[in-house]
XYZ file of C-alpha atoms in Angstrom:
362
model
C -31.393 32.114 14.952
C -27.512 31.918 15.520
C -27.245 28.953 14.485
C -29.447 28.362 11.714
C -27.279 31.757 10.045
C -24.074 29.489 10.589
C -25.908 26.878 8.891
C -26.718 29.112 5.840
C -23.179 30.763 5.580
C -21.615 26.792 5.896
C -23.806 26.529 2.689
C -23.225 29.326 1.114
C -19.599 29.050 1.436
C -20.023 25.374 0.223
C -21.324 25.941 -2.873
C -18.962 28.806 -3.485
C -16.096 26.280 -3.373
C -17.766 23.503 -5.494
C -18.327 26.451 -8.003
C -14.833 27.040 -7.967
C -13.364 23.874 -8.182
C -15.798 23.604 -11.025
C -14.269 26.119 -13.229
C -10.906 25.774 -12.299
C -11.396 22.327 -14.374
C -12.619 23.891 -16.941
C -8.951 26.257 -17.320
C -7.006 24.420 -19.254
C -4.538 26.933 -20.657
C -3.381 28.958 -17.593
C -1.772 26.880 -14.925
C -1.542 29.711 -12.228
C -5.021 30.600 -12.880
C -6.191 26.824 -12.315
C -3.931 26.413 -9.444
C -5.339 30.326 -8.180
C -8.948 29.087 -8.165
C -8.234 25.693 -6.657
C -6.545 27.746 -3.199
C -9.147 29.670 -3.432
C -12.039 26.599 -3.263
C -9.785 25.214 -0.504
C -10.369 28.470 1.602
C -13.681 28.683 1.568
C -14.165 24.817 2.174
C -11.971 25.251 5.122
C -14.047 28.468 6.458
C -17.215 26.313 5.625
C -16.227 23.477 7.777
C -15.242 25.985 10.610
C -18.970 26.872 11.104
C -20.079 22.839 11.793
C -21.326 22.678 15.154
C -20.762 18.965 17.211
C -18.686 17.740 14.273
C -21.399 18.266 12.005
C -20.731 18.823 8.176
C -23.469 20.394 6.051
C -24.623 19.232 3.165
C -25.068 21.734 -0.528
C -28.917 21.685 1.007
C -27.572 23.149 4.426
C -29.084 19.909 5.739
C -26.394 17.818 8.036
C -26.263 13.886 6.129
C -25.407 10.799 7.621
C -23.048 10.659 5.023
C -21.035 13.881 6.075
C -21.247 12.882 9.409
C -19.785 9.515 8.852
C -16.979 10.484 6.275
C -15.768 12.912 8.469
C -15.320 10.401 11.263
C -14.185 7.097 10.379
C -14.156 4.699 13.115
C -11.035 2.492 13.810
C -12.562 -0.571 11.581
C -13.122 1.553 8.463
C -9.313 2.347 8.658
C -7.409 -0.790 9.966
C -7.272 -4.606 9.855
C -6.142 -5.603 12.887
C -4.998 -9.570 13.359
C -2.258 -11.825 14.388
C -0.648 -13.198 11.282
C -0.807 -17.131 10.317
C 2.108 -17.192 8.471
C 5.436 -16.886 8.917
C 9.002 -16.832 6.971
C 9.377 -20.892 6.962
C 6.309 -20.758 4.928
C 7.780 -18.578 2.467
C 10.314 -20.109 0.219
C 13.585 -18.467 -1.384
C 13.981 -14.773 -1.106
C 16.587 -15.349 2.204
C 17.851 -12.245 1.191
C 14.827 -9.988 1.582
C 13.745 -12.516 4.644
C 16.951 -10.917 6.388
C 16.863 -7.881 5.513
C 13.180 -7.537 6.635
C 14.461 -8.980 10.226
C 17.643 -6.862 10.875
C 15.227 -4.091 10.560
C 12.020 -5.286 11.756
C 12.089 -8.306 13.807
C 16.159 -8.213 15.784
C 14.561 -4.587 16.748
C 11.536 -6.195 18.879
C 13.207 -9.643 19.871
C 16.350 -7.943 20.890
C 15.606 -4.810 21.828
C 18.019 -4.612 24.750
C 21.369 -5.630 22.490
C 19.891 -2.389 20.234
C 20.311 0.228 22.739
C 23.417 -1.155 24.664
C 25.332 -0.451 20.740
C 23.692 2.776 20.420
C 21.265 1.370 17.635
C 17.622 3.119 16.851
C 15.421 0.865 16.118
C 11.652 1.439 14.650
C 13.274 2.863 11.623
C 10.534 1.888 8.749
C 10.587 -0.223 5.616
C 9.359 0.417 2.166
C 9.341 -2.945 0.545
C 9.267 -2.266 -3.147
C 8.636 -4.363 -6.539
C 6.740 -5.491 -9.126
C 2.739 -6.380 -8.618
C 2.138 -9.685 -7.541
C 5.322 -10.879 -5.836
C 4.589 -11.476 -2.504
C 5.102 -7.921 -0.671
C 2.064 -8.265 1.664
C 2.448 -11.977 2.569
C 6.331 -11.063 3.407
C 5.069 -8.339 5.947
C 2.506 -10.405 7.032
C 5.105 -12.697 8.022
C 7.473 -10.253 9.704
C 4.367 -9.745 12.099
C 4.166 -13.099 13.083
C 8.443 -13.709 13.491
C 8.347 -10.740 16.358
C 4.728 -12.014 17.850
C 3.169 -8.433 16.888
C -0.217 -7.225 15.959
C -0.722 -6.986 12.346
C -2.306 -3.339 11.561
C -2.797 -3.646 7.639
C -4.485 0.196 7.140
C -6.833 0.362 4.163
C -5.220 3.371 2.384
C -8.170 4.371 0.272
C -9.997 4.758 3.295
C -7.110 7.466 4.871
C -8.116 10.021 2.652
C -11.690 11.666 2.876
C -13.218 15.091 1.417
C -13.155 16.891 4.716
C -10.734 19.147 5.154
C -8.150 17.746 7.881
C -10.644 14.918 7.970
C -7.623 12.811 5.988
C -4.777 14.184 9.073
C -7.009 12.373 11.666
C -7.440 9.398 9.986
C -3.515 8.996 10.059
C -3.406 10.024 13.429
C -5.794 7.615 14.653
C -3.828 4.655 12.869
C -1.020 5.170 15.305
C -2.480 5.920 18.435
C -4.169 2.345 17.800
C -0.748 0.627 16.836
C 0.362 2.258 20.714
C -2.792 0.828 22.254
C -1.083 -2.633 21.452
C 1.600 -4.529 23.737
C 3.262 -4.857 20.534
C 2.046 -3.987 16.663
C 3.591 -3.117 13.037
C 1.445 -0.848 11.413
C 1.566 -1.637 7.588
C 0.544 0.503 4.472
C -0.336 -1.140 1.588
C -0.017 0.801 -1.761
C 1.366 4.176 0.358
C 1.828 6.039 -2.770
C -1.802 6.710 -2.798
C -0.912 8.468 0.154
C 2.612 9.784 0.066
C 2.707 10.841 -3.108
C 5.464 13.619 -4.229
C 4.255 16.847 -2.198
C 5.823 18.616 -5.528
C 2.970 17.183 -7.971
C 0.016 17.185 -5.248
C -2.839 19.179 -4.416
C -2.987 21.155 -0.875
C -4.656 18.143 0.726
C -2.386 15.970 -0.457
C 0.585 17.378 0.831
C -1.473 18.083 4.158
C -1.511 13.901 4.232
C 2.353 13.729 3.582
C 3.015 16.071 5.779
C 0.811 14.174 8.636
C 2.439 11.177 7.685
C 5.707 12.340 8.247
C 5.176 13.930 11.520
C 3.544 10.854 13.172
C 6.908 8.672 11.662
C 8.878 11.160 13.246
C 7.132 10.750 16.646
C 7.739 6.921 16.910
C 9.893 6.171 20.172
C 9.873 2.385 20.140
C 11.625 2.801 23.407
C 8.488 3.801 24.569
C 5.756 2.786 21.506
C 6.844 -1.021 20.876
C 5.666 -0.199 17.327
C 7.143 -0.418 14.183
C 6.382 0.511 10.689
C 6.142 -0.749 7.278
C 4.682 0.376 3.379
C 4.340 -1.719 -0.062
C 4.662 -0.224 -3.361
C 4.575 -1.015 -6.633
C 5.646 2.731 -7.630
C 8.723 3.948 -5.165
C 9.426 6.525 -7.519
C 6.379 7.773 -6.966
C 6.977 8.337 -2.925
C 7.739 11.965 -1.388
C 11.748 11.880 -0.916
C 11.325 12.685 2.701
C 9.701 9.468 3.247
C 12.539 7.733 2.297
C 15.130 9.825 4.771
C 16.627 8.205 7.617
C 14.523 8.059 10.745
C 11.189 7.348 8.713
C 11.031 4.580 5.653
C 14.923 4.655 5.606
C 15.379 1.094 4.835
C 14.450 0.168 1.334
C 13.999 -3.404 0.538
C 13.470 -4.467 -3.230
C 10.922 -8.027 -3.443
C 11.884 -9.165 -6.715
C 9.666 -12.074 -8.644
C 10.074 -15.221 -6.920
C 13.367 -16.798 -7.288
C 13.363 -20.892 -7.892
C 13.188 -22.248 -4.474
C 9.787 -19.737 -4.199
C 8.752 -20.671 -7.711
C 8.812 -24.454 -6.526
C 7.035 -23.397 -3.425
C 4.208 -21.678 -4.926
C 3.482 -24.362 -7.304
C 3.409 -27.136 -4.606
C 0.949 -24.780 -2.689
C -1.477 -24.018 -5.579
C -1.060 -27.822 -6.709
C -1.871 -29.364 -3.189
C -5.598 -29.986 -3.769
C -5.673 -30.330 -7.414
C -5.367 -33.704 -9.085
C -2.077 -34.184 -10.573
C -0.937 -36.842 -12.710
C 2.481 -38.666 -12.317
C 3.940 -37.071 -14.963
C 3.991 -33.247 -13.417
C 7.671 -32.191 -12.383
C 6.981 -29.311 -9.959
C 10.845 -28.760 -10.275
C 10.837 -28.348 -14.297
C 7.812 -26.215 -13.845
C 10.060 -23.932 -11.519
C 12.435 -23.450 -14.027
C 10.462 -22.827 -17.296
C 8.703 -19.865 -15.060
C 11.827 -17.542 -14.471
C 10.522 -13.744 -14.153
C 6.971 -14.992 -13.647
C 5.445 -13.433 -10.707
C 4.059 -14.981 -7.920
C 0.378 -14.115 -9.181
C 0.784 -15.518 -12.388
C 2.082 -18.899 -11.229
C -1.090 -19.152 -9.123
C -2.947 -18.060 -12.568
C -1.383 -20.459 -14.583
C -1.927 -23.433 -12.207
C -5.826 -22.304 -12.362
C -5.850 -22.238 -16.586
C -3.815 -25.725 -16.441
C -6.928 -26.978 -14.229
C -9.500 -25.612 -16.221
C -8.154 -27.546 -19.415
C -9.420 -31.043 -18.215
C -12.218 -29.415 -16.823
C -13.309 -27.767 -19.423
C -13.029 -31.276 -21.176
C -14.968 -33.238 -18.086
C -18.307 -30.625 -18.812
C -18.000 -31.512 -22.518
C -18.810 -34.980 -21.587
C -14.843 -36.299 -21.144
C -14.383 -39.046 -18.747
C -12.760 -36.666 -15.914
C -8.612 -36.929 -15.634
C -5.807 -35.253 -13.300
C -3.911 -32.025 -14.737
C -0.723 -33.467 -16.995
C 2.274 -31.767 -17.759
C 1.070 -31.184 -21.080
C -1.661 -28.917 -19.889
C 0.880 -26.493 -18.466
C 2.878 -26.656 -21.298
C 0.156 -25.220 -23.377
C -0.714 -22.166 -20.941
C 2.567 -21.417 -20.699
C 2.763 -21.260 -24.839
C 0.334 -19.041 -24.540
C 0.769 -16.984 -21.313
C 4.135 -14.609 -20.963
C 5.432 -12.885 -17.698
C 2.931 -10.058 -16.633
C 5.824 -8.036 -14.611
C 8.192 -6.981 -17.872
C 6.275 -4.216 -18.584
C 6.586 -2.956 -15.006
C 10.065 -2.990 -15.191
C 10.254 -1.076 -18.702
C 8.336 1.361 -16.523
C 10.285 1.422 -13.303
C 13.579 2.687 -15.340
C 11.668 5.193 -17.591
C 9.884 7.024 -14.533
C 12.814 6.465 -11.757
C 15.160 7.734 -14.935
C 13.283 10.901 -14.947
C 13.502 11.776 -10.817
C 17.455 11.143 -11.487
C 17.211 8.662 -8.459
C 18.875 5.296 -10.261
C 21.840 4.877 -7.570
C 19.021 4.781 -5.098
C 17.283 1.967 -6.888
C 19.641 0.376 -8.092
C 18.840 -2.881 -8.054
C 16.460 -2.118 -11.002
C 19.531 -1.236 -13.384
C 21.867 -4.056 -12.563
């Protein structure tokens, strides 16, 4: 009897808070009222939760799913990727720059630890590699992996946050007590804004997930861990400021488009089992795609393909790609990453943080 009156006061409280979070959408012209009734929902959904019994959740029908049960415990594979890395920085061409940069603070930390702590040097200190879409930020971290010899722990971000209440806290936690169970491991968050967003603009959960974040960062002792951390964006304006202070992702690195030695790389790569004619100059191609991203070299190699191709189904005797054929997608297709930039300034303008991204301005 006990527990069946938990089960109906879990409900009761449950639809209570979907009731509120109802018509707090539907408040449009009072802010503090909106923001009044959404505390409010998040009250009772906490008190709701705090009558499950053996990590059950209950459902609207006061019946426990296998739905709640699963989205309130995600398992280690619905969070992470973990793998060893097949490519490394020789495979990666131009950017030395951001290559370096990514190994004075990533990979000197784990191949020479012992020269680190005889200067006095903490190391484990994360990385937020930042850009526009498409230029490579994954592949370079990828490769940082592989340089030290480290597990590669790629965490699917949209799978971090659930509706549970604390549900999304775990789900961080258990992300780096995996990265410890490794000999050696970089833990790596793609698109981390959808997780450490500004705590100013976010709703209570959301800044519950920041503030997680932050307090497993700050409990890193690669003295003792052998784990080190890294995020992408395409948005750093867009990441809570205390992310970005020293001792968590203190080291910004900026992954511009690919510069010509990477342009010439990616084109040999997406070229390498395609016919070519004689007449393609990988080189010239390099340099008529300045501030192309890496994704739309790869796109504009498929179009050029699909120009003969589309010719061989028409009932043309089949040919290899010419230089012509690129010269007509690139007529027609433009750099996908300007308007990013446009963007970049206009929001990072508005957080009055240009010296700290500088090289967007210069």
């Amino acid at each position: 009897m006990e527990e069946e009156n938990e089960k109906e006061r879990a409900r009761e409280l449950y639809l209570r808070s979907a009731k509120l979070y109802n018509e707090a959408s539907k408040l449009s012209t009072d802010k503090t009222d909106k923001n009044t009734q959404r505390d409010l929902a998040e009250h009772l959904f906490a008190k709701a939760q705090s009558f499950k019994r053996s990590g059950v959740q209950y459902s609207g029908s006061g019946t426990a799913t296998k739905e709640d049960t699963d989205e309130s415990s995600l398992s280690k594979d619905d969070l992470i990727m973990t793998e060893k890395p097949d490519i490394g920085f020789s495979d990666i061409g131009g950017l030395e720059s951001v290559k370096e940069d990514i190994r004075k603070a990533i990979i000197y930390p784990f191949t020479h630890k012992e020269l680190y702590q005889m200067y006095g040097q903490k190391a484990g200190e994360g990385i937020l590699l930042h850009g526009p879409p498409g230029c490579g930020k994954t592949m370079m971290a990828k490769a940082a992996a592989k340089e030290c010899g480290a597990d590669f722990i790629s965490v699917k971000t949209s799978s971090i946050v659930s509706k549970w209440v604390g549900a999304s806290e775990k789900n961080i936690k258990k992300v780096f007590d995996t990265a410890r169970e490794c000999e050696k491991a970089i833990i790596f968050f793609d698109e981390i804004d959808s997780i450490g967003g500004r705590r100013s603009e976010a709703e209570g959960y959301a800044k519950r997930v920041v503030n997680e974040l932050l307090a497993q960062m700050d409990g890193v002792d690669t003295a003792d861990d052998n784990l080190l951390v890294l995020a992408a964006t395409n948005e750093p304006w867009a990441i809570d400021p205390a992310l970005r202070r020293p001792g968590r992702f203190s080291k910004l690195v900026f992954v511009p488009e690919p510069d010509l030695p990477a342009r010439s790389a990616i084109f040999k790569i997406n070229l390498k089992k395609r016919p070519m004619d004689d007449d393609i100059n990988v080189e010239k191609l390099a340099e008529m795609t300045g501030s192309y991203s890496g994704a739309d070299i790869s796109a504009i190699c498929k179009e050029a393909a699909d120009i003969p191709l589309g010719e061989a189904l028409r009932g043309a005797e089949p040919r290899k790609i010419k230089m012509d054929d690129f010269i007509k997608v690139l007529e027609q297709r433009k750099p996908s990453i300007t308007s990013w930039y446009s963007e970049a300034k206009r929001e990072i303008k508005k957080t009055g943080e240009e010296e700290v991204f500088r090289e967007l301005f210069h």
